[in-house]
PDB file of C-alpha atoms in Angstrom:
ATOM      1  CA  MET A   1      -8.285 -11.616 -18.988  1.00  0.00           C
ATOM      2  CA  SER A   2      -8.801 -14.683 -20.099  1.00  0.00           C
ATOM      3  CA  TRP A   3      -6.349 -17.393 -18.287  1.00  0.00           C
ATOM      4  CA  ALA A   4      -8.607 -20.567 -20.134  1.00  0.00           C
ATOM      5  CA  ALA A   5      -5.623 -19.940 -22.649  1.00  0.00           C
ATOM      6  CA  ASP A   6      -3.070 -19.526 -20.663  1.00  0.00           C
ATOM      7  CA  THR A   7      -1.661 -23.117 -20.777  1.00  0.00           C
ATOM      8  CA  ALA A   8       2.151 -22.457 -20.683  1.00  0.00           C
ATOM      9  CA  SER A   9       1.116 -20.590 -17.515  1.00  0.00           C
ATOM     10  CA  LEU A  10       2.358 -21.868 -14.392  1.00  0.00           C
ATOM     11  CA  ALA A  11       0.324 -19.850 -11.875  1.00  0.00           C
ATOM     12  CA  VAL A  12      -2.019 -20.959  -9.985  1.00  0.00           C
ATOM     13  CA  GLY A  13      -3.544 -18.262  -9.066  1.00  0.00           C
ATOM     14  CA  PRO A  14      -2.804 -14.377  -7.242  1.00  0.00           C
ATOM     15  CA  GLN A  15      -4.889 -15.798  -4.292  1.00  0.00           C
ATOM     16  CA  TYR A  16      -2.024 -17.881  -3.457  1.00  0.00           C
ATOM     17  CA  ASP A  17       0.677 -15.809  -3.828  1.00  0.00           C
ATOM     18  CA  THR A  18       1.462 -13.784  -0.516  1.00  0.00           C
ATOM     19  CA  THR A  19       3.517 -10.563  -0.093  1.00  0.00           C
ATOM     20  CA  HIS A  20       6.556 -11.612   2.267  1.00  0.00           C
ATOM     21  CA  VAL A  21       6.154  -9.916   6.420  1.00  0.00           C
ATOM     22  CA  TYR A  22       9.176  -9.965   8.554  1.00  0.00           C
ATOM     23  CA  VAL A  23       7.901  -8.419  11.271  1.00  0.00           C
ATOM     24  CA  GLU A  24      10.474  -6.760  14.176  1.00  0.00           C
ATOM     25  CA  ARG A  25      10.714  -9.513  16.611  1.00  0.00           C
ATOM     26  CA  GLY A  26       7.737 -10.152  19.069  1.00  0.00           C
ATOM     27  CA  LYS A  27       5.355  -8.113  16.852  1.00  0.00           C
ATOM     28  CA  MET A  28       3.902 -11.004  15.277  1.00  0.00           C
ATOM     29  CA  ASP A  29       0.930 -11.116  17.188  1.00  0.00           C
ATOM     30  CA  ALA A  30       0.544  -6.743  16.613  1.00  0.00           C
ATOM     31  CA  PHE A  31       1.143  -6.819  13.088  1.00  0.00           C
ATOM     32  CA  VAL A  32      -1.799 -10.123  12.686  1.00  0.00           C
ATOM     33  CA  ASP A  33      -4.346  -8.674  14.341  1.00  0.00           C
ATOM     34  CA  SER A  34      -4.246  -5.313  12.465  1.00  0.00           C
ATOM     35  CA  ILE A  35      -4.213  -6.631   9.380  1.00  0.00           C
ATOM     36  CA  LEU A  36      -7.581  -8.725  10.474  1.00  0.00           C
ATOM     37  CA  LYS A  37      -9.127  -5.903  11.591  1.00  0.00           C
ATOM     38  CA  THR A  38      -7.747  -3.249   8.109  1.00  0.00           C
ATOM     39  CA  PHE A  39      -8.619  -6.267   5.993  1.00  0.00           C
ATOM     40  CA  GLY A  40     -10.678  -8.659   7.523  1.00  0.00           C
ATOM     41  CA  GLY A  41      -9.789 -12.334   6.898  1.00  0.00           C
ATOM     42  CA  THR A  42      -8.034 -15.255   8.788  1.00  0.00           C
ATOM     43  CA  SER A  43      -5.123 -16.124   9.981  1.00  0.00           C
ATOM     44  CA  THR A  44      -2.967 -19.965  10.680  1.00  0.00           C
ATOM     45  CA  GLU A  45      -2.114 -20.701  13.824  1.00  0.00           C
ATOM     46  CA  ARG A  46       1.565 -20.105  14.559  1.00  0.00           C
ATOM     47  CA  VAL A  47       4.107 -22.593  14.842  1.00  0.00           C
ATOM     48  CA  LEU A  48       7.921 -22.457  15.006  1.00  0.00           C
ATOM     49  CA  VAL A  49       9.727 -23.810  11.946  1.00  0.00           C
ATOM     50  CA  ASN A  50      12.566 -23.583   9.651  1.00  0.00           C
ATOM     51  CA  VAL A  51      11.549 -22.504   6.058  1.00  0.00           C
ATOM     52  CA  THR A  52      15.633 -21.400   4.987  1.00  0.00           C
ATOM     53  CA  PRO A  53      17.346 -24.763   3.680  1.00  0.00           C
ATOM     54  CA  THR A  54      20.203 -24.137   6.269  1.00  0.00           C
ATOM     55  CA  PRO A  55      19.679 -24.298  10.511  1.00  0.00           C
ATOM     56  CA  SER A  56      16.919 -20.868  11.649  1.00  0.00           C
ATOM     57  CA  GLU A  57      13.769 -20.664  13.703  1.00  0.00           C
ATOM     58  CA  THR A  58      10.856 -18.372  12.786  1.00  0.00           C
ATOM     59  CA  TYR A  59       7.744 -18.121  13.693  1.00  0.00           C
ATOM     60  CA  SER A  60       5.308 -18.322  10.587  1.00  0.00           C
ATOM     61  CA  GLN A  61       1.965 -17.570  10.476  1.00  0.00           C
ATOM     62  CA  LEU A  62      -0.234 -17.276   7.106  1.00  0.00           C
ATOM     63  CA  ILE A  63      -2.928 -14.402   6.317  1.00  0.00           C
ATOM     64  CA  LEU A  64      -5.751 -14.758   4.479  1.00  0.00           C
ATOM     65  CA  THR A  65      -7.315 -11.770   3.495  1.00  0.00           C
ATOM     66  CA  PRO A  66      -9.934 -10.308   0.329  1.00  0.00           C
ATOM     67  CA  ALA A  67      -7.673  -7.657  -0.163  1.00  0.00           C
ATOM     68  CA  GLY A  68      -4.107 -10.500  -1.028  1.00  0.00           C
ATOM     69  CA  SER A  69      -2.494 -13.082   1.359  1.00  0.00           C
ATOM     70  CA  PHE A  70       0.441 -12.455   3.379  1.00  0.00           C
ATOM     71  CA  SER A  71       3.204 -14.836   5.058  1.00  0.00           C
ATOM     72  CA  VAL A  72       4.348 -13.654   8.327  1.00  0.00           C
ATOM     73  CA  PHE A  73       7.562 -14.342   9.793  1.00  0.00           C
ATOM     74  CA  ASP A  74       8.990 -13.465  13.237  1.00  0.00           C
ATOM     75  CA  PHE A  75      12.615 -14.767  13.356  1.00  0.00           C
ATOM     76  CA  LYS A  76      13.766 -15.873  17.047  1.00  0.00           C
ATOM     77  CA  THR A  77      17.613 -16.548  15.058  1.00  0.00           C
ATOM     78  CA  PRO A  78      19.153 -15.026  12.570  1.00  0.00           C
ATOM     79  CA  ILE A  79      18.083 -14.461   8.871  1.00  0.00           C
ATOM     80  CA  PRO A  80      20.491 -16.514   6.436  1.00  0.00           C
ATOM     81  CA  HIS A  81      20.637 -14.164   3.403  1.00  0.00           C
ATOM     82  CA  PRO A  82      18.988 -13.406   1.298  1.00  0.00           C
ATOM     83  CA  PHE A  83      15.926 -14.076   3.204  1.00  0.00           C
ATOM     84  CA  GLY A  84      14.398 -10.694   3.929  1.00  0.00           C
ATOM     85  CA  THR A  85      14.848  -9.534   0.208  1.00  0.00           C
ATOM     86  CA  GLU A  86      12.324 -11.442  -1.321  1.00  0.00           C
ATOM     87  CA  ARG A  87       9.753  -9.365  -1.595  1.00  0.00           C
ATOM     88  CA  ASN A  88       6.769 -11.542  -2.381  1.00  0.00           C
ATOM     89  CA  GLY A  89       6.187 -15.589  -3.157  1.00  0.00           C
ATOM     90  CA  PHE A  90       4.397 -17.375  -6.044  1.00  0.00           C
ATOM     91  CA  LEU A  91       2.562 -20.370  -5.779  1.00  0.00           C
ATOM     92  CA  VAL A  92       3.819 -22.765  -9.136  1.00  0.00           C
ATOM     93  CA  ARG A  93       2.209 -25.728 -10.869  1.00  0.00           C
ATOM     94  CA  ASP A  94       5.780 -27.670 -11.053  1.00  0.00           C
ATOM     95  CA  MET A  95       8.856 -26.005  -9.269  1.00  0.00           C
ATOM     96  CA  ASP A  96      11.380 -27.378 -11.912  1.00  0.00           C
ATOM     97  CA  ALA A  97       9.391 -26.050 -14.664  1.00  0.00           C
ATOM     98  CA  ALA A  98       9.081 -22.902 -12.881  1.00  0.00           C
ATOM     99  CA  ILE A  99      12.584 -22.807 -12.845  1.00  0.00           C
ATOM    100  CA  ARG A 100      13.330 -23.397 -15.844  1.00  0.00           C
ATOM    101  CA  GLN A 101      11.337 -21.296 -17.680  1.00  0.00           C
ATOM    102  CA  ALA A 102      12.641 -18.326 -15.186  1.00  0.00           C
ATOM    103  CA  ARG A 103      16.168 -19.390 -16.124  1.00  0.00           C
ATOM    104  CA  ALA A 104      15.294 -19.531 -19.737  1.00  0.00           C
ATOM    105  CA  ALA A 105      13.845 -16.034 -18.654  1.00  0.00           C
ATOM    106  CA  GLY A 106      17.114 -13.912 -17.472  1.00  0.00           C
ATOM    107  CA  ALA A 107      16.654 -14.844 -14.487  1.00  0.00           C
ATOM    108  CA  ASP A 108      19.027 -15.408 -11.535  1.00  0.00           C
ATOM    109  CA  VAL A 109      18.406 -18.503  -9.420  1.00  0.00           C
ATOM    110  CA  GLN A 110      19.864 -17.284  -5.819  1.00  0.00           C
ATOM    111  CA  VAL A 111      18.262 -19.939  -3.714  1.00  0.00           C
ATOM    112  CA  ALA A 112      18.253 -23.257  -5.864  1.00  0.00           C
ATOM    113  CA  PRO A 113      15.158 -25.321  -4.267  1.00  0.00           C
ATOM    114  CA  PHE A 114      14.841 -26.850  -1.498  1.00  0.00           C
ATOM    115  CA  ASP A 115      12.831 -28.806   0.693  1.00  0.00           C
ATOM    116  CA  ASP A 116      10.302 -26.526   3.362  1.00  0.00           C
ATOM    117  CA  PRO A 117       7.856 -28.185   5.835  1.00  0.00           C
ATOM    118  CA  ILE A 118       5.068 -28.321   3.129  1.00  0.00           C
ATOM    119  CA  GLY A 119       6.561 -28.249  -0.119  1.00  0.00           C
ATOM    120  CA  ARG A 120       9.563 -26.872  -1.425  1.00  0.00           C
ATOM    121  CA  ASP A 121      11.058 -23.120  -2.361  1.00  0.00           C
ATOM    122  CA  ALA A 122      13.644 -21.593  -4.586  1.00  0.00           C
ATOM    123  CA  VAL A 123      14.524 -17.455  -4.569  1.00  0.00           C
ATOM    124  CA  ILE A 124      14.895 -16.113  -8.199  1.00  0.00           C
ATOM    125  CA  GLN A 125      16.159 -12.622  -8.387  1.00  0.00           C
ATOM    126  CA  TRP A 126      15.032 -10.564 -12.452  1.00  0.00           C
ATOM    127  CA  PRO A 127      16.846  -7.347 -13.914  1.00  0.00           C
ATOM    128  CA  GLY A 128      16.460  -4.757 -11.796  1.00  0.00           C
ATOM    129  CA  GLY A 129      17.590  -6.668  -8.713  1.00  0.00           C
ATOM    130  CA  VAL A 130      13.916  -8.016  -7.983  1.00  0.00           C
ATOM    131  CA  ASN A 131      14.140 -10.934  -5.660  1.00  0.00           C
ATOM    132  CA  MET A 132      10.560 -13.387  -5.635  1.00  0.00           C
ATOM    133  CA  GLN A 133      10.331 -16.761  -3.798  1.00  0.00           C
ATOM    134  CA  LEU A 134       8.829 -19.675  -5.547  1.00  0.00           C
ATOM    135  CA  TYR A 135       6.445 -22.157  -3.794  1.00  0.00           C
ATOM    136  CA  TRP A 136       5.240 -25.255  -4.513  1.00  0.00           C
ATOM    137  CA  HIS A 137       3.244 -27.335  -2.066  1.00  0.00           C
ATOM    138  CA  THR A 138       2.855 -31.463  -1.376  1.00  0.00           C
ATOM    139  CA  LYS A 139      -0.114 -30.709  -0.977  1.00  0.00           C
ATOM    140  CA  ALA A 140      -2.335 -28.260  -3.013  1.00  0.00           C
ATOM    141  CA  PRO A 141      -4.331 -25.507  -0.843  1.00  0.00           C
ATOM    142  CA  ASN A 142      -7.281 -24.222  -2.247  1.00  0.00           C
ATOM    143  CA  TYR A 143      -8.455 -20.743  -1.509  1.00  0.00           C
ATOM    144  CA  LYS A 144     -11.164 -18.116  -2.304  1.00  0.00           C
ATOM    145  CA  PRO A 145     -10.540 -15.964  -4.635  1.00  0.00           C
ATOM    146  CA  LEU A 146      -9.561 -12.314  -3.761  1.00  0.00           C
ATOM    147  CA  LEU A 147     -12.111  -9.525  -4.340  1.00  0.00           C
ATOM    148  CA  SER A 148      -9.183  -7.210  -4.680  1.00  0.00           C
ATOM    149  CA  VAL A 149      -6.225  -8.749  -6.510  1.00  0.00           C
ATOM    150  CA  PRO A 150      -2.940  -6.516  -5.233  1.00  0.00           C
ATOM    151  CA  GLU A 151      -0.179  -5.266  -7.101  1.00  0.00           C
ATOM    152  CA  ASN A 152       3.181  -6.017  -6.590  1.00  0.00           C
ATOM    153  CA  ARG A 153       4.912  -2.616  -6.295  1.00  0.00           C
ATOM    154  CA  LEU A 154       8.182  -2.283  -8.005  1.00  0.00           C
ATOM    155  CA  TYR A 155      10.384   0.616  -8.381  1.00  0.00           C
ATOM    156  CA  LEU A 156      12.796   0.765 -10.989  1.00  0.00           C
ATOM    157  CA  SER A 157      15.230   2.556 -13.613  1.00  0.00           C
ATOM    158  CA  ALA A 158      15.881   3.812 -16.583  1.00  0.00           C
ATOM    159  CA  TYR A 159      18.113   1.631 -17.293  1.00  0.00           C
ATOM    160  CA  ARG A 160      16.776  -1.954 -16.725  1.00  0.00           C
ATOM    161  CA  VAL A 161      13.441  -1.390 -16.368  1.00  0.00           C
ATOM    162  CA  ASP A 162      13.003  -2.798 -20.633  1.00  0.00           C
ATOM    163  CA  ASP A 163      15.269  -5.893 -19.137  1.00  0.00           C
ATOM    164  CA  PHE A 164      13.368  -6.253 -16.258  1.00  0.00           C
ATOM    165  CA  LEU A 165       9.712  -6.554 -18.465  1.00  0.00           C
ATOM    166  CA  LYS A 166      11.196  -8.675 -21.083  1.00  0.00           C
ATOM    167  CA  SER A 167      11.995 -11.130 -18.574  1.00  0.00           C
ATOM    168  CA  TYR A 168       9.443 -11.282 -16.357  1.00  0.00           C
ATOM    169  CA  GLN A 169       6.791 -11.261 -18.913  1.00  0.00           C
ATOM    170  CA  ALA A 170       8.197 -14.246 -20.421  1.00  0.00           C
ATOM    171  CA  PHE A 171       7.956 -16.062 -17.265  1.00  0.00           C
ATOM    172  CA  SER A 172       4.572 -14.617 -16.277  1.00  0.00           C
ATOM    173  CA  HIS A 173       3.036 -14.822 -19.653  1.00  0.00           C
ATOM    174  CA  GLY A 174       1.249 -10.772 -18.017  1.00  0.00           C
ATOM    175  CA  LYS A 175       0.239  -8.324 -20.900  1.00  0.00           C
ATOM    176  CA  VAL A 176       0.866  -4.639 -20.465  1.00  0.00           C
ATOM    177  CA  VAL A 177      -2.039  -3.107 -19.338  1.00  0.00           C
ATOM    178  CA  SER A 178      -0.576   0.072 -19.739  1.00  0.00           C
ATOM    179  CA  ASP A 179       2.488   2.566 -20.288  1.00  0.00           C
ATOM    180  CA  GLU A 180       2.194   5.797 -19.420  1.00  0.00           C
ATOM    181  CA  GLN A 181       3.930   9.300 -18.259  1.00  0.00           C
ATOM    182  CA  VAL A 182       2.150  10.227 -14.643  1.00  0.00           C
ATOM    183  CA  SER A 183       2.573  13.099 -11.940  1.00  0.00           C
ATOM    184  CA  ASP A 184       5.105  12.399  -9.952  1.00  0.00           C
ATOM    185  CA  ALA A 185       2.570  13.447  -7.187  1.00  0.00           C
ATOM    186  CA  ALA A 186       2.185   9.628  -7.748  1.00  0.00           C
ATOM    187  CA  ILE A 187       5.048   8.529  -6.125  1.00  0.00           C
ATOM    188  CA  GLY A 188       5.045  11.809  -3.361  1.00  0.00           C
ATOM    189  CA  ARG A 189       7.119  13.916  -5.316  1.00  0.00           C
ATOM    190  CA  SER A 190       5.970  18.109  -5.890  1.00  0.00           C
ATOM    191  CA  ASP A 191       8.127  19.366  -8.395  1.00  0.00           C
ATOM    192  CA  ASN A 192       5.147  18.900 -10.849  1.00  0.00           C
ATOM    193  CA  GLY A 193       7.471  16.615 -13.183  1.00  0.00           C
ATOM    194  CA  LYS A 194       6.651  13.422 -14.890  1.00  0.00           C
ATOM    195  CA  ILE A 195       7.538   9.510 -14.315  1.00  0.00           C
ATOM    196  CA  ARG A 196       6.724   6.888 -15.902  1.00  0.00           C
ATOM    197  CA  GLN A 197       3.995   4.044 -14.700  1.00  0.00           C
ATOM    198  CA  ILE A 198       3.586   1.099 -16.670  1.00  0.00           C
ATOM    199  CA  GLU A 199       1.322  -1.699 -14.875  1.00  0.00           C
ATOM    200  CA  LEU A 200       1.004  -5.352 -15.907  1.00  0.00           C
ATOM    201  CA  ASP A 201      -1.282  -8.097 -15.460  1.00  0.00           C
ATOM    202  CA  SER A 202      -0.746 -11.845 -15.545  1.00  0.00           C
ATOM    203  CA  HIS A 203      -2.237 -15.084 -13.555  1.00  0.00           C
ATOM    204  CA  PHE A 204       0.400 -14.724 -10.904  1.00  0.00           C
ATOM    205  CA  GLY A 205      -1.520 -11.368 -10.047  1.00  0.00           C
ATOM    206  CA  LYS A 206      -0.899  -7.294 -11.044  1.00  0.00           C
ATOM    207  CA  THR A 207       1.700  -5.235 -11.197  1.00  0.00           C
ATOM    208  CA  ARG A 208       2.972  -1.919 -11.079  1.00  0.00           C
ATOM    209  CA  ILE A 209       6.447  -0.560 -12.374  1.00  0.00           C
ATOM    210  CA  PHE A 210       7.597   3.409 -11.531  1.00  0.00           C
ATOM    211  CA  VAL A 211      10.363   4.321 -13.689  1.00  0.00           C
ATOM    212  CA  THR A 212      12.484   6.915 -11.153  1.00  0.00           C
ATOM    213  CA  ASP A 213      16.056   8.266 -10.948  1.00  0.00           C
ATOM    214  CA  GLY A 214      15.803   7.097  -7.145  1.00  0.00           C
ATOM    215  CA  HIS A 215      14.905  10.640  -5.489  1.00  0.00           C
ATOM    216  CA  LEU A 216      12.304   8.897  -3.628  1.00  0.00           C
ATOM    217  CA  PRO A 217      10.614  10.598  -0.347  1.00  0.00           C
ATOM    218  CA  TYR A 218      10.230   8.119   2.676  1.00  0.00           C
ATOM    219  CA  PRO A 219       8.418   6.262   2.610  1.00  0.00           C
ATOM    220  CA  PHE A 220       8.177   5.388  -1.111  1.00  0.00           C
ATOM    221  CA  GLY A 221       9.888   2.094  -2.114  1.00  0.00           C
ATOM    222  CA  HIS A 222       9.786   0.595   1.224  1.00  0.00           C
ATOM    223  CA  GLU A 223       5.791  -0.727   0.412  1.00  0.00           C
ATOM    224  CA  ARG A 224       6.475  -4.008  -1.868  1.00  0.00           C
ATOM    225  CA  THR A 225       2.168  -4.624  -2.595  1.00  0.00           C
ATOM    226  CA  GLY A 226      -0.243  -1.489  -2.785  1.00  0.00           C
ATOM    227  CA  TYR A 227      -4.039  -3.080  -1.774  1.00  0.00           C
ATOM    228  CA  GLY A 228      -7.064  -1.913  -3.276  1.00  0.00           C
ATOM    229  CA  VAL A 229     -10.521  -1.690  -0.767  1.00  0.00           C
ATOM    230  CA  ASP A 230     -13.795  -0.466  -1.574  1.00  0.00           C
ATOM    231  CA  ASP A 231     -13.360   2.504   0.628  1.00  0.00           C
ATOM    232  CA  LEU A 232     -10.255   3.925   1.499  1.00  0.00           C
ATOM    233  CA  PRO A 233     -11.444   6.213   4.567  1.00  0.00           C
ATOM    234  CA  ALA A 234     -12.846   3.795   6.342  1.00  0.00           C
ATOM    235  CA  THR A 235     -10.107   0.975   5.895  1.00  0.00           C
ATOM    236  CA  LEU A 236      -7.472   3.493   7.125  1.00  0.00           C
ATOM    237  CA  ALA A 237      -9.880   4.541   9.897  1.00  0.00           C
ATOM    238  CA  LYS A 238      -9.614   0.947  10.360  1.00  0.00           C
ATOM    239  CA  ALA A 239      -6.088   0.643  10.519  1.00  0.00           C
ATOM    240  CA  THR A 240      -5.553   3.665  12.606  1.00  0.00           C
ATOM    241  CA  ALA A 241      -7.393   2.220  14.543  1.00  0.00           C
ATOM    242  CA  SER A 242      -5.603  -1.124  15.301  1.00  0.00           C
ATOM    243  CA  GLY A 243      -1.915   0.416  15.670  1.00  0.00           C
ATOM    244  CA  ALA A 244      -1.132   1.201  12.125  1.00  0.00           C
ATOM    245  CA  GLN A 245      -0.039   4.979  11.016  1.00  0.00           C
ATOM    246  CA  VAL A 246      -0.773   7.084   8.246  1.00  0.00           C
ATOM    247  CA  LEU A 247       2.292   8.109   6.393  1.00  0.00           C
ATOM    248  CA  TRP A 248       1.074   9.746   3.285  1.00  0.00           C
ATOM    249  CA  ARG A 249      -1.892  10.606   1.242  1.00  0.00           C
ATOM    250  CA  SER A 250      -2.865  11.715  -2.220  1.00  0.00           C
ATOM    251  CA  THR A 251      -3.960  14.719  -2.557  1.00  0.00           C
ATOM    252  CA  ALA A 252      -7.214  15.524  -3.981  1.00  0.00           C
ATOM    253  CA  ALA A 253      -5.903  15.993  -7.797  1.00  0.00           C
ATOM    254  CA  GLU A 254      -4.026  12.544  -8.375  1.00  0.00           C
ATOM    255  CA  ARG A 255      -6.059  10.020 -10.480  1.00  0.00           C
ATOM    256  CA  ARG A 256      -7.270   6.972  -7.329  1.00  0.00           C
ATOM    257  CA  ALA A 257      -7.477   8.161  -3.685  1.00  0.00           C
ATOM    258  CA  SER A 258      -4.579   6.272  -2.457  1.00  0.00           C
ATOM    259  CA  ALA A 259      -2.476   5.866   1.100  1.00  0.00           C
ATOM    260  CA  LEU A 260       1.231   4.376   2.827  1.00  0.00           C
ATOM    261  CA  VAL A 261       0.172   2.746   6.125  1.00  0.00           C
ATOM    262  CA  ARG A 262       2.971   1.777   8.415  1.00  0.00           C
ATOM    263  CA  PHE A 263       1.661  -1.332  10.609  1.00  0.00           C
ATOM    264  CA  PRO A 264       3.010  -2.919  13.902  1.00  0.00           C
ATOM    265  CA  GLY A 265       6.179  -4.525  12.940  1.00  0.00           C
ATOM    266  CA  GLY A 266       7.527  -2.488  10.556  1.00  0.00           C
ATOM    267  CA  TYR A 267       5.668  -3.482   7.581  1.00  0.00           C
ATOM    268  CA  ILE A 268       4.712  -0.593   5.130  1.00  0.00           C
ATOM    269  CA  ALA A 269       1.534  -1.066   2.747  1.00  0.00           C
ATOM    270  CA  GLU A 270       0.027   1.282   0.031  1.00  0.00           C
ATOM    271  CA  ILE A 271      -3.713   0.971  -0.074  1.00  0.00           C
ATOM    272  CA  HIS A 272      -5.926   2.687  -2.550  1.00  0.00           C
ATOM    273  CA  GLN A 273      -9.442   2.941  -3.581  1.00  0.00           C
ATOM    274  CA  THR A 274     -11.167   0.903  -6.101  1.00  0.00           C
ATOM    275  CA  ALA A 275     -12.890   1.826  -9.741  1.00  0.00           C
ATOM    276  CA  LYS A 276     -16.293   1.623  -8.517  1.00  0.00           C
TER     277      LYS A 276
END
């Protein structure tokens, strides 16, 4: 997809969008170490800041890997509502324009724009209860393009999925890459049923939607992001050697090899083999 013609998009690029990880207290170092040993990349220095519009304190650290970026938080104080429910953050070119565009597309603004140490933030909610944070930086960052763009993984009901698609696509200018029935083994079930799976692509990145009845075996639904790697077995070996636990692995019959992994600090991710 060419983004040169996408003049209406407020996205900066998928390398600037982060999964938000709220680690168990005191587990930030173990989490950062495990992610870097699993995916490679770099991290910023840990800082103690207030990233909410009301008084709070958290250790904050940014991890940049070839497979995706992570904003990591280890709160010293109780976490103000609704922070912790937002799954990721999108960097936008203009915060006020992004809020107007999100509202026009049908999103709710759960947290109105507020200043943070490096810019402005807001939390929005899409139909179906999908929370995201929008960012704007005072000083524009400059990150390398990703080797593999991660997937925002959503589990939605048949009652709200069309509302979500209409709203989110209007905001992101995303395109449906595929919309098909797949084996429910993709979500860890084995009753030989089918579920609807939708893939979207936009300048904000990839989105994979599972339309289900909510009857999900653990840990499905806990993972927020899927990361593509060139060598899944080698990546899983690095993950487990650095303290992560493989919770589920796909069978040989599935379309792509994948696994669900719990990293130190409680974060659960999907990792999959990229197409060669």
